[in-house]
Each structure stands twice: as structure tokens, then as C-alpha cells.
Amino acid sequence: MKEVTKIVSDIKNGNTKPIYFLMGDEPYYIDRIAEYIEENVLSEADKGFNQMVLYGRDVSIDEIVSNAKRFPMMAEKQVIIVKEAQDLSRTIDQLTSYVENPQETTVLVFCYKYKKLDKRKKLYKAIDKAGVLFESKRLYENQVPEWIQKVLAGKKYKIEPKASIMLTEYLGTDLAKINNELQKLLIILPQGATISPKDIEENIGISKDFNNFELRKAIGERNVLRANQIITHFSLNPKNHPLQVTISLLNTFFTQLLLVHGLSDKSKQSISKTLGVNMFFVPEYLTAIRNYPMRKVSQVISFLRDADVKSKGVDANVSNEDLLKELIFKIIH
């Protein structure tokens, strides 16, 4: 986010570059930077003749370069944004000669999603010298709750740790989807509010009581009744609770427990730092390692791998509901 902030700040201060090559696996920041350039580099009066949006599937590099070499009409700059530029990946190296001598009055933006330029190529080095190379990396799941907190803090909101985990569990690492849901909440809640699990449940439709986060907690506590209540709810709403997602999250949890068992320093601070989790959740790990010795944790991971294979239809003739019930029984007992 610091790199994004710097790019936006430079543009805001009038320090634009002749080329912006936005690439990588996370489309969210690529879209945000391109949108900022589209909305802010030119005035509304100048946009009509001097701003152009092209699509990679519809144009060639030669056509892009031809447009980029034009002078702006009655304005200091022209802006050309090439969306879905990854469709030009086979010919993208043809851009090198232009980048080595770019038109200074043109701001040329490439949205090159889900791909990256080869750092060894001349094009990469030329863009790095003349313009801005930005790689948008997909966040790991354990990084998303912190991202949510930072985004909300920038808008003067807060969020409870459990609420951010609920969003992450439900929406995964798709930042665009998460941002869309956050925008709904910001419309409803007053600035300065702290978003709670109840807010998530009432406005987004994610149950605060019956989700994988609560299942993980019940299993860590070896709370058989609570765990069975949750998996019964899952069986009634299978589309919202895919078995493979549940297995994956439980596998992550028990793999983390192995790490905690191996720590010489089992203080809350040490566990939080090692696992990259909020301090709010550390007591759950401390409870779980008391309930699951290292040998049992290793056994549970084996159960989870076996269940994962069966959930994909390998050597199994059992429903997902029964498979989950069997899995939870094996883990807790």
C-alpha cells in the first residue's frame, strides 16, 4: 500500500511519468491506480480530446505507439489507458523502442493483469528507467484482515478482529469483492463507527455464529456440542459452506498448532508474531495446544488430508455432510 500511496501522491503533486506499467496477480490495485489516473490527470474540459481508453484484445502495439506519439490538443498532456493489456503479452516486447524514447506529453498506462514482465528483458529495464513499474501482489489470507483494518482506518472507521476474519473467510483474498462489501457498510454506518460481527451478519449476510471461524474455535476447545451445531448448519446451507474450504482452513489451523508446539517461547507476543495473527486470537491457540498434544495434531493433519482426498471423490462413496461429521468426530475424540 505504501507504493500505491506514493504513486498517487506523485500524480496528485503533478509529477506524472510518461509510462505506468501496472502488472501482477492482484487486479485491485491495478484498477485503483488506473482509475485515479483516468479521473485526475486531466481536467474535465481536456478529457474529451486528450483521454483514450483502449483494450488489449482490440489493438496492436503499433496502434498504441502511434496514438502515444501524438501531441495533445490544447492541453499539456494526453492520457492513454490500455486495459486488459495482458492480451498483448505475445507482442509486448515491441513496446521497447517507444519506452526508450517516450513522448513526454503522453501518460501511457498499461493494466497488465495476472502476468508479469521478465526482469531480464530490455522492456522491463527501459520502463523502470523511464516510468513506473508496479507489481500488484496477491495477499496471503492471513494478511487480508490487516489490509481491511488499514483501508477502514484511512476512512476513519474501525473493525473488530472477528468481523475482519468473517469477511476474509467468506470472501477469500479477492480485494475487489471485499472492498465492495466494505463500501456497503460505510454507506450504512456513521463515520467513526467500529464494524462488528453483528454489522457483518445484518448487512452482508454472513452468520456471526455459524461459520468456519466459530467451528475452528469449537474444535480447539473440544466443544462437541457446539461443533455439531455448526456442521448441522453447514449441511443445511452447503453452497455457502463448501467442504473443501472448511478442510483447508482447519488444515491451516492445525499446521499453525504444530508451529506453536515447536516454539520455545510460547508467550502471546511470540505466538502472534510467529503465526502473523492478531493478539485477539492467540488465546484460542493456547487453548488448542492444551487440548491437542503434538502427536494428536499430527494425527489430525493426516485425517484432514484423507478427508480432502475423499471430498474430491477419490475412493469415497459418502456425502459431504457425512464426511464432515466423521472428520469432526475423529478430530475431537
Coordinates of N, CA and C in Angstrom, one line a residue, residues 152-297:
L152 N -10.0 0.7 6.2 CA -11.0 1.3 7.1 C -10.5 2.5 7.9
A153 N -9.3 2.3 8.4 CA -8.6 3.4 9.2 C -8.5 4.6 8.3
G154 N -8.1 4.4 7.0 CA -8.0 5.5 6.1 C -9.3 6.3 5.9
K155 N -10.4 5.6 6.2 CA -11.7 6.3 6.0 C -12.4 6.6 7.4
K156 N -11.5 6.5 8.4 CA -11.9 6.8 9.8 C -13.0 5.9 10.3
Y157 N -12.8 4.6 10.1 CA -13.6 3.5 10.6 C -12.7 2.5 11.3
K158 N -13.2 1.7 12.2 CA -12.5 0.6 12.8 C -13.3 -0.7 12.6
I159 N -12.7 -1.8 12.8 CA -13.4 -3.1 12.7 C -12.9 -4.1 13.8
E160 N -13.8 -4.8 14.4 CA -13.4 -5.8 15.4 C -12.7 -7.0 14.7
P161 N -11.7 -7.6 15.3 CA -10.9 -8.7 14.7 C -11.8 -9.8 14.2
K162 N -12.8 -10.2 14.9 CA -13.6 -11.3 14.5 C -14.4 -10.9 13.2
A163 N -14.8 -9.7 13.1 CA -15.5 -9.2 11.9 C -14.7 -9.2 10.7
S164 N -13.4 -8.9 10.8 CA -12.5 -8.9 9.7 C -12.2 -10.3 9.2
I165 N -12.1 -11.2 10.2 CA -11.9 -12.7 9.9 C -13.1 -13.2 9.2
M166 N -14.3 -12.8 9.6 CA -15.5 -13.3 8.9 C -15.5 -12.9 7.5
L167 N -15.1 -11.6 7.2 CA -15.1 -11.2 5.8 C -14.1 -12.0 5.0
T168 N -12.9 -12.2 5.6 CA -11.8 -12.9 4.9 C -12.2 -14.3 4.6
E169 N -12.9 -15.0 5.6 CA -13.3 -16.4 5.4 C -14.3 -16.5 4.3
Y170 N -15.2 -15.5 4.3 CA -16.4 -15.6 3.3 C -16.0 -15.2 1.9
L171 N -15.1 -14.2 1.8 CA -14.7 -13.6 0.5 C -13.3 -14.0 0.0
G172 N -12.5 -14.6 0.9 CA -11.2 -15.0 0.5 C -10.3 -13.8 0.3
T173 N -9.4 -13.9 -0.7 CA -8.4 -12.8 -0.8 C -8.7 -11.9 -2.0
D174 N -9.9 -11.9 -2.4 CA -10.3 -11.1 -3.5 C -10.6 -9.6 -3.0
L175 N -9.6 -8.8 -3.1 CA -9.7 -7.4 -2.5 C -10.8 -6.6 -3.1
A176 N -11.1 -6.8 -4.4 CA -12.2 -6.0 -5.0 C -13.5 -6.4 -4.4
K177 N -13.8 -7.7 -4.2 CA -15.0 -8.1 -3.6 C -15.1 -7.6 -2.1
I178 N -14.0 -7.7 -1.4 CA -14.0 -7.2 0.0 C -14.3 -5.7 0.0
N179 N -13.7 -5.0 -0.8 CA -13.9 -3.6 -0.9 C -15.3 -3.2 -1.2
N180 N -15.9 -3.9 -2.1 CA -17.3 -3.7 -2.5 C -18.2 -3.9 -1.2
E181 N -18.0 -4.9 -0.5 CA -18.8 -5.2 0.7 C -18.5 -4.1 1.8
L182 N -17.3 -3.7 1.9 CA -17.0 -2.6 2.9 C -17.7 -1.3 2.5
Q183 N -17.8 -1.0 1.2 CA -18.4 0.2 0.8 C -19.9 0.2 1.2
K184 N -20.5 -1.0 1.1 CA -21.9 -1.1 1.6 C -22.1 -0.7 3.0
L185 N -21.1 -1.2 3.8 CA -21.2 -0.9 5.3 C -20.9 0.5 5.6
L186 N -20.0 1.2 4.8 CA -19.7 2.6 5.0 C -20.9 3.5 4.7
I187 N -21.7 3.1 3.8 CA -22.9 3.8 3.4 C -23.9 3.8 4.6
I188 N -23.9 2.6 5.3 CA -24.9 2.4 6.3 C -24.5 3.0 7.7
L189 N -23.2 2.8 8.0 CA -22.7 3.1 9.3 C -22.1 4.5 9.3
P190 N -22.2 5.3 10.4 CA -21.6 6.6 10.5 C -20.1 6.6 10.6
Q191 N -19.5 7.6 10.1 CA -18.0 7.7 10.2 C -17.6 7.6 11.6
G192 N -16.5 6.9 11.9 CA -16.0 6.7 13.3 C -16.5 5.5 13.9
A193 N -17.5 4.8 13.3 CA -18.0 3.6 13.9 C -17.0 2.4 13.8
T194 N -17.2 1.5 14.7 CA -16.4 0.2 14.7 C -17.3 -0.9 14.2
I195 N -16.9 -1.5 13.1 CA -17.7 -2.5 12.5 C -17.6 -3.8 13.3
S196 N -18.8 -4.4 13.6 CA -18.9 -5.6 14.5 C -19.3 -6.8 13.7
P197 N -19.2 -8.0 14.3 CA -19.7 -9.2 13.6 C -21.2 -9.1 13.3
K198 N -21.9 -8.4 14.2 CA -23.4 -8.2 14.0 C -23.6 -7.4 12.8
D199 N -22.8 -6.3 12.6 CA -23.0 -5.5 11.4 C -22.7 -6.3 10.1
I200 N -21.7 -7.2 10.2 CA -21.4 -8.1 9.0 C -22.6 -9.0 8.7
E201 N -23.2 -9.6 9.8 CA -24.3 -10.5 9.6 C -25.5 -9.8 9.1
E202 N -25.8 -8.7 9.6 CA -27.1 -8.0 9.2 C -27.0 -7.4 7.8
N203 N -25.8 -6.9 7.4 CA -25.7 -6.2 6.2 C -25.1 -6.9 5.0
I204 N -24.3 -8.0 5.3 CA -23.7 -8.8 4.3 C -24.2 -10.2 4.2
G205 N -24.8 -10.7 5.3 CA -25.4 -12.0 5.3 C -24.5 -13.1 5.7
I206 N -23.4 -12.8 6.4 CA -22.5 -13.8 6.9 C -22.9 -14.1 8.3
S207 N -23.2 -15.3 8.7 CA -23.6 -15.7 10.0 C -22.4 -15.5 11.0
K208 N -22.7 -14.7 12.1 CA -21.6 -14.5 13.1 C -21.5 -15.7 14.0
D209 N -22.4 -16.6 14.0 CA -22.4 -17.7 14.9 C -22.1 -19.1 14.2
F210 N -22.4 -19.1 12.9 CA -22.2 -20.4 12.2 C -21.3 -20.2 11.0
N211 N -20.0 -20.3 11.3 CA -19.0 -20.1 10.2 C -17.8 -20.9 10.6
N212 N -16.8 -20.9 9.6 CA -15.6 -21.7 9.9 C -14.8 -21.2 11.0
F213 N -14.8 -19.9 11.2 CA -14.1 -19.3 12.4 C -14.6 -19.9 13.7
E214 N -16.0 -20.0 13.8 CA -16.6 -20.5 15.0 C -16.4 -22.0 15.1
L215 N -16.4 -22.7 14.0 CA -16.1 -24.1 14.0 C -14.7 -24.4 14.5
R216 N -13.7 -23.6 14.0 CA -12.4 -23.8 14.4 C -12.2 -23.6 15.9
K217 N -12.9 -22.6 16.4 CA -12.9 -22.3 17.9 C -13.5 -23.4 18.7
A218 N -14.6 -23.9 18.2 CA -15.3 -25.1 18.9 C -14.4 -26.3 19.0
I219 N -13.7 -26.6 17.8 CA -12.8 -27.7 17.8 C -11.6 -27.5 18.7
G220 N -11.1 -26.3 18.7 CA -9.9 -26.0 19.6 C -10.3 -26.2 21.0
E221 N -11.5 -25.9 21.4 CA -12.0 -26.1 22.8 C -12.5 -27.5 23.0
R222 N -12.5 -28.3 22.0 CA -13.1 -29.7 22.0 C -14.5 -29.6 22.5
N223 N -15.3 -28.7 22.0 CA -16.7 -28.5 22.4 C -17.5 -29.2 21.4
V224 N -17.8 -30.5 21.7 CA -18.5 -31.4 20.7 C -19.9 -30.8 20.4
L225 N -20.6 -30.4 21.3 CA -22.0 -29.9 21.1 C -22.0 -28.7 20.1
R226 N -21.1 -27.7 20.4 CA -21.1 -26.5 19.6 C -20.6 -26.9 18.1
A227 N -19.6 -27.7 18.0 CA -19.1 -28.2 16.7 C -20.2 -28.8 15.9
N228 N -21.0 -29.7 16.6 CA -22.0 -30.4 15.8 C -23.2 -29.4 15.4
Q229 N -23.4 -28.4 16.2 CA -24.4 -27.4 15.9 C -24.0 -26.7 14.6
I230 N -22.7 -26.4 14.5 CA -22.2 -25.6 13.4 C -22.2 -26.5 12.1
I231 N -21.8 -27.7 12.2 CA -21.8 -28.5 11.0 C -23.2 -28.9 10.5
T232 N -24.1 -28.9 11.5 CA -25.5 -29.2 11.1 C -26.0 -28.0 10.3
H233 N -25.7 -26.8 10.7 CA -26.0 -25.6 10.0 C -25.3 -25.6 8.6
F234 N -24.1 -26.0 8.5 CA -23.4 -26.1 7.2 C -24.1 -27.0 6.3
S235 N -24.6 -28.2 6.8 CA -25.3 -29.2 6.0 C -26.6 -28.6 5.4
L236 N -27.2 -27.6 6.1 CA -28.4 -27.0 5.6 C -28.1 -25.9 4.6
N237 N -26.9 -25.5 4.5 CA -26.5 -24.4 3.6 C -25.2 -24.8 2.9
P238 N -25.2 -25.9 2.2 CA -23.9 -26.4 1.6 C -23.2 -25.4 0.6
K239 N -24.0 -24.7 -0.1 CA -23.4 -23.8 -1.1 C -22.6 -22.7 -0.5
N240 N -23.1 -22.2 0.7 CA -22.3 -21.2 1.4 C -21.2 -21.7 2.3
H241 N -21.1 -23.0 2.4 CA -20.1 -23.6 3.3 C -19.4 -24.8 2.6
P242 N -18.7 -24.6 1.5 CA -18.0 -25.7 0.8 C -17.1 -26.5 1.7
L243 N -17.2 -27.8 1.6 CA -16.4 -28.7 2.5 C -14.9 -28.5 2.3
Q244 N -14.5 -28.3 1.0 CA -13.1 -28.2 0.8 C -12.5 -26.9 1.4
V245 N -13.3 -25.9 1.5 CA -12.8 -24.6 2.1 C -12.7 -24.9 3.6
T246 N -13.7 -25.6 4.2 CA -13.6 -25.9 5.7 C -12.4 -26.7 6.0
I247 N -12.1 -27.7 5.2 CA -11.0 -28.6 5.4 C -9.7 -27.8 5.3
S248 N -9.6 -26.9 4.3 CA -8.4 -26.1 4.1 C -8.1 -25.2 5.3
L249 N -9.2 -24.6 5.8 CA -9.0 -23.7 6.9 C -8.6 -24.5 8.2
L250 N -9.2 -25.6 8.4 CA -8.8 -26.4 9.5 C -7.4 -26.9 9.4
N251 N -7.0 -27.3 8.2 CA -5.6 -27.7 8.0 C -4.6 -26.6 8.3
T252 N -4.9 -25.4 7.9 CA -4.1 -24.2 8.3 C -4.0 -24.1 9.8
F253 N -5.1 -24.2 10.5 CA -5.2 -24.1 11.9 C -4.3 -25.1 12.6
F254 N -4.4 -26.4 12.2 CA -3.6 -27.4 12.9 C -2.1 -27.4 12.5
T255 N -1.9 -26.9 11.3 CA -0.5 -26.7 10.9 C 0.1 -25.6 11.8
Q256 N -0.6 -24.5 12.0 CA -0.2 -23.5 12.9 C 0.0 -24.0 14.4
L257 N -0.8 -24.9 14.8 CA -0.6 -25.5 16.1 C 0.7 -26.3 16.2
L258 N 1.1 -26.9 15.1 CA 2.4 -27.6 15.1 C 3.5 -26.6 15.4
L259 N 3.4 -25.4 14.7 CA 4.4 -24.4 14.9 C 4.4 -23.9 16.3
V260 N 3.2 -23.7 16.9 CA 3.2 -23.2 18.3 C 3.8 -24.3 19.2
H261 N 3.5 -25.5 19.0 CA 4.1 -26.6 19.9 C 5.6 -26.5 19.8
G262 N 6.1 -26.2 18.6 CA 7.6 -26.1 18.5 C 8.3 -24.9 19.0
L263 N 7.5 -23.9 19.4 CA 8.1 -22.7 20.0 C 8.7 -22.9 21.4
S264 N 9.9 -22.4 21.6 CA 10.4 -22.4 23.0 C 9.8 -21.3 23.8
D265 N 9.4 -20.2 23.1 CA 8.8 -19.1 23.8 C 7.3 -19.1 23.4
K266 N 6.5 -19.5 24.3 CA 5.0 -19.6 24.0 C 4.2 -18.4 24.6
S267 N 4.9 -17.3 24.6 CA 4.2 -16.1 25.1 C 3.2 -15.6 24.0
K268 N 2.2 -14.8 24.4 CA 1.2 -14.3 23.5 C 1.9 -13.5 22.3
Q269 N 2.9 -12.7 22.7 CA 3.6 -11.9 21.7 C 4.3 -12.8 20.7
S270 N 5.0 -13.8 21.2 CA 5.8 -14.7 20.3 C 4.8 -15.5 19.4
I271 N 3.7 -16.0 19.9 CA 2.7 -16.7 19.0 C 2.2 -15.8 18.0
S272 N 1.8 -14.6 18.4 CA 1.2 -13.6 17.4 C 2.2 -13.3 16.3
K273 N 3.5 -13.1 16.7 CA 4.5 -12.8 15.7 C 4.8 -13.9 14.8
T274 N 4.9 -15.1 15.3 CA 5.2 -16.3 14.6 C 4.1 -16.7 13.6
L275 N 2.9 -16.6 14.0 CA 1.8 -17.0 13.1 C 1.2 -15.9 12.3
G276 N 1.6 -14.6 12.6 CA 1.1 -13.5 11.9 C -0.4 -13.3 12.1
V277 N -0.8 -13.5 13.4 CA -2.2 -13.4 13.7 C -2.4 -12.3 14.8
N278 N -3.6 -11.7 14.8 CA -3.9 -10.7 15.8 C -3.9 -11.2 17.2
M279 N -3.4 -10.4 18.1 CA -3.3 -10.9 19.5 C -4.7 -11.4 20.1
F280 N -5.7 -10.8 19.5 CA -7.1 -11.2 19.9 C -7.3 -12.7 19.8
F281 N -6.7 -13.3 18.8 CA -6.9 -14.8 18.6 C -5.9 -15.7 19.3
V282 N -4.9 -15.2 19.9 CA -3.9 -16.0 20.5 C -4.4 -16.9 21.6
P283 N -5.4 -16.5 22.5 CA -5.9 -17.4 23.5 C -6.5 -18.7 22.9
E284 N -7.1 -18.6 21.7 CA -7.6 -19.8 21.0 C -6.5 -20.8 20.8
Y285 N -5.3 -20.3 20.3 CA -4.2 -21.2 20.1 C -3.7 -21.8 21.4
L286 N -3.6 -21.0 22.4 CA -3.2 -21.5 23.7 C -4.1 -22.6 24.2
T287 N -5.4 -22.4 24.1 CA -6.4 -23.4 24.5 C -6.2 -24.7 23.6
A288 N -6.1 -24.5 22.3 CA -6.0 -25.7 21.4 C -4.7 -26.5 21.7
I289 N -3.6 -25.9 22.0 CA -2.4 -26.7 22.2 C -2.5 -27.5 23.5
R290 N -3.3 -27.0 24.5 CA -3.5 -27.7 25.7 C -4.4 -28.9 25.4
N291 N -5.4 -28.8 24.5 CA -6.3 -29.8 24.2 C -5.8 -30.8 23.1
Y292 N -4.8 -30.4 22.4 CA -4.2 -31.3 21.3 C -2.7 -31.3 21.4
P293 N -2.2 -32.4 22.0 CA -0.7 -32.6 22.1 C -0.2 -32.7 20.6
M294 N 1.1 -32.5 20.5 CA 1.8 -32.5 19.2 C 1.4 -33.8 18.4
R295 N 1.5 -35.0 19.1 CA 1.2 -36.2 18.4 C -0.2 -36.2 17.8
K296 N -1.2 -35.7 18.6 CA -2.6 -35.7 18.2 C -2.7 -34.7 17.0
V297 N -2.0 -33.6 17.1 CA -2.1 -32.6 16.0 C -1.6 -33.2 14.7

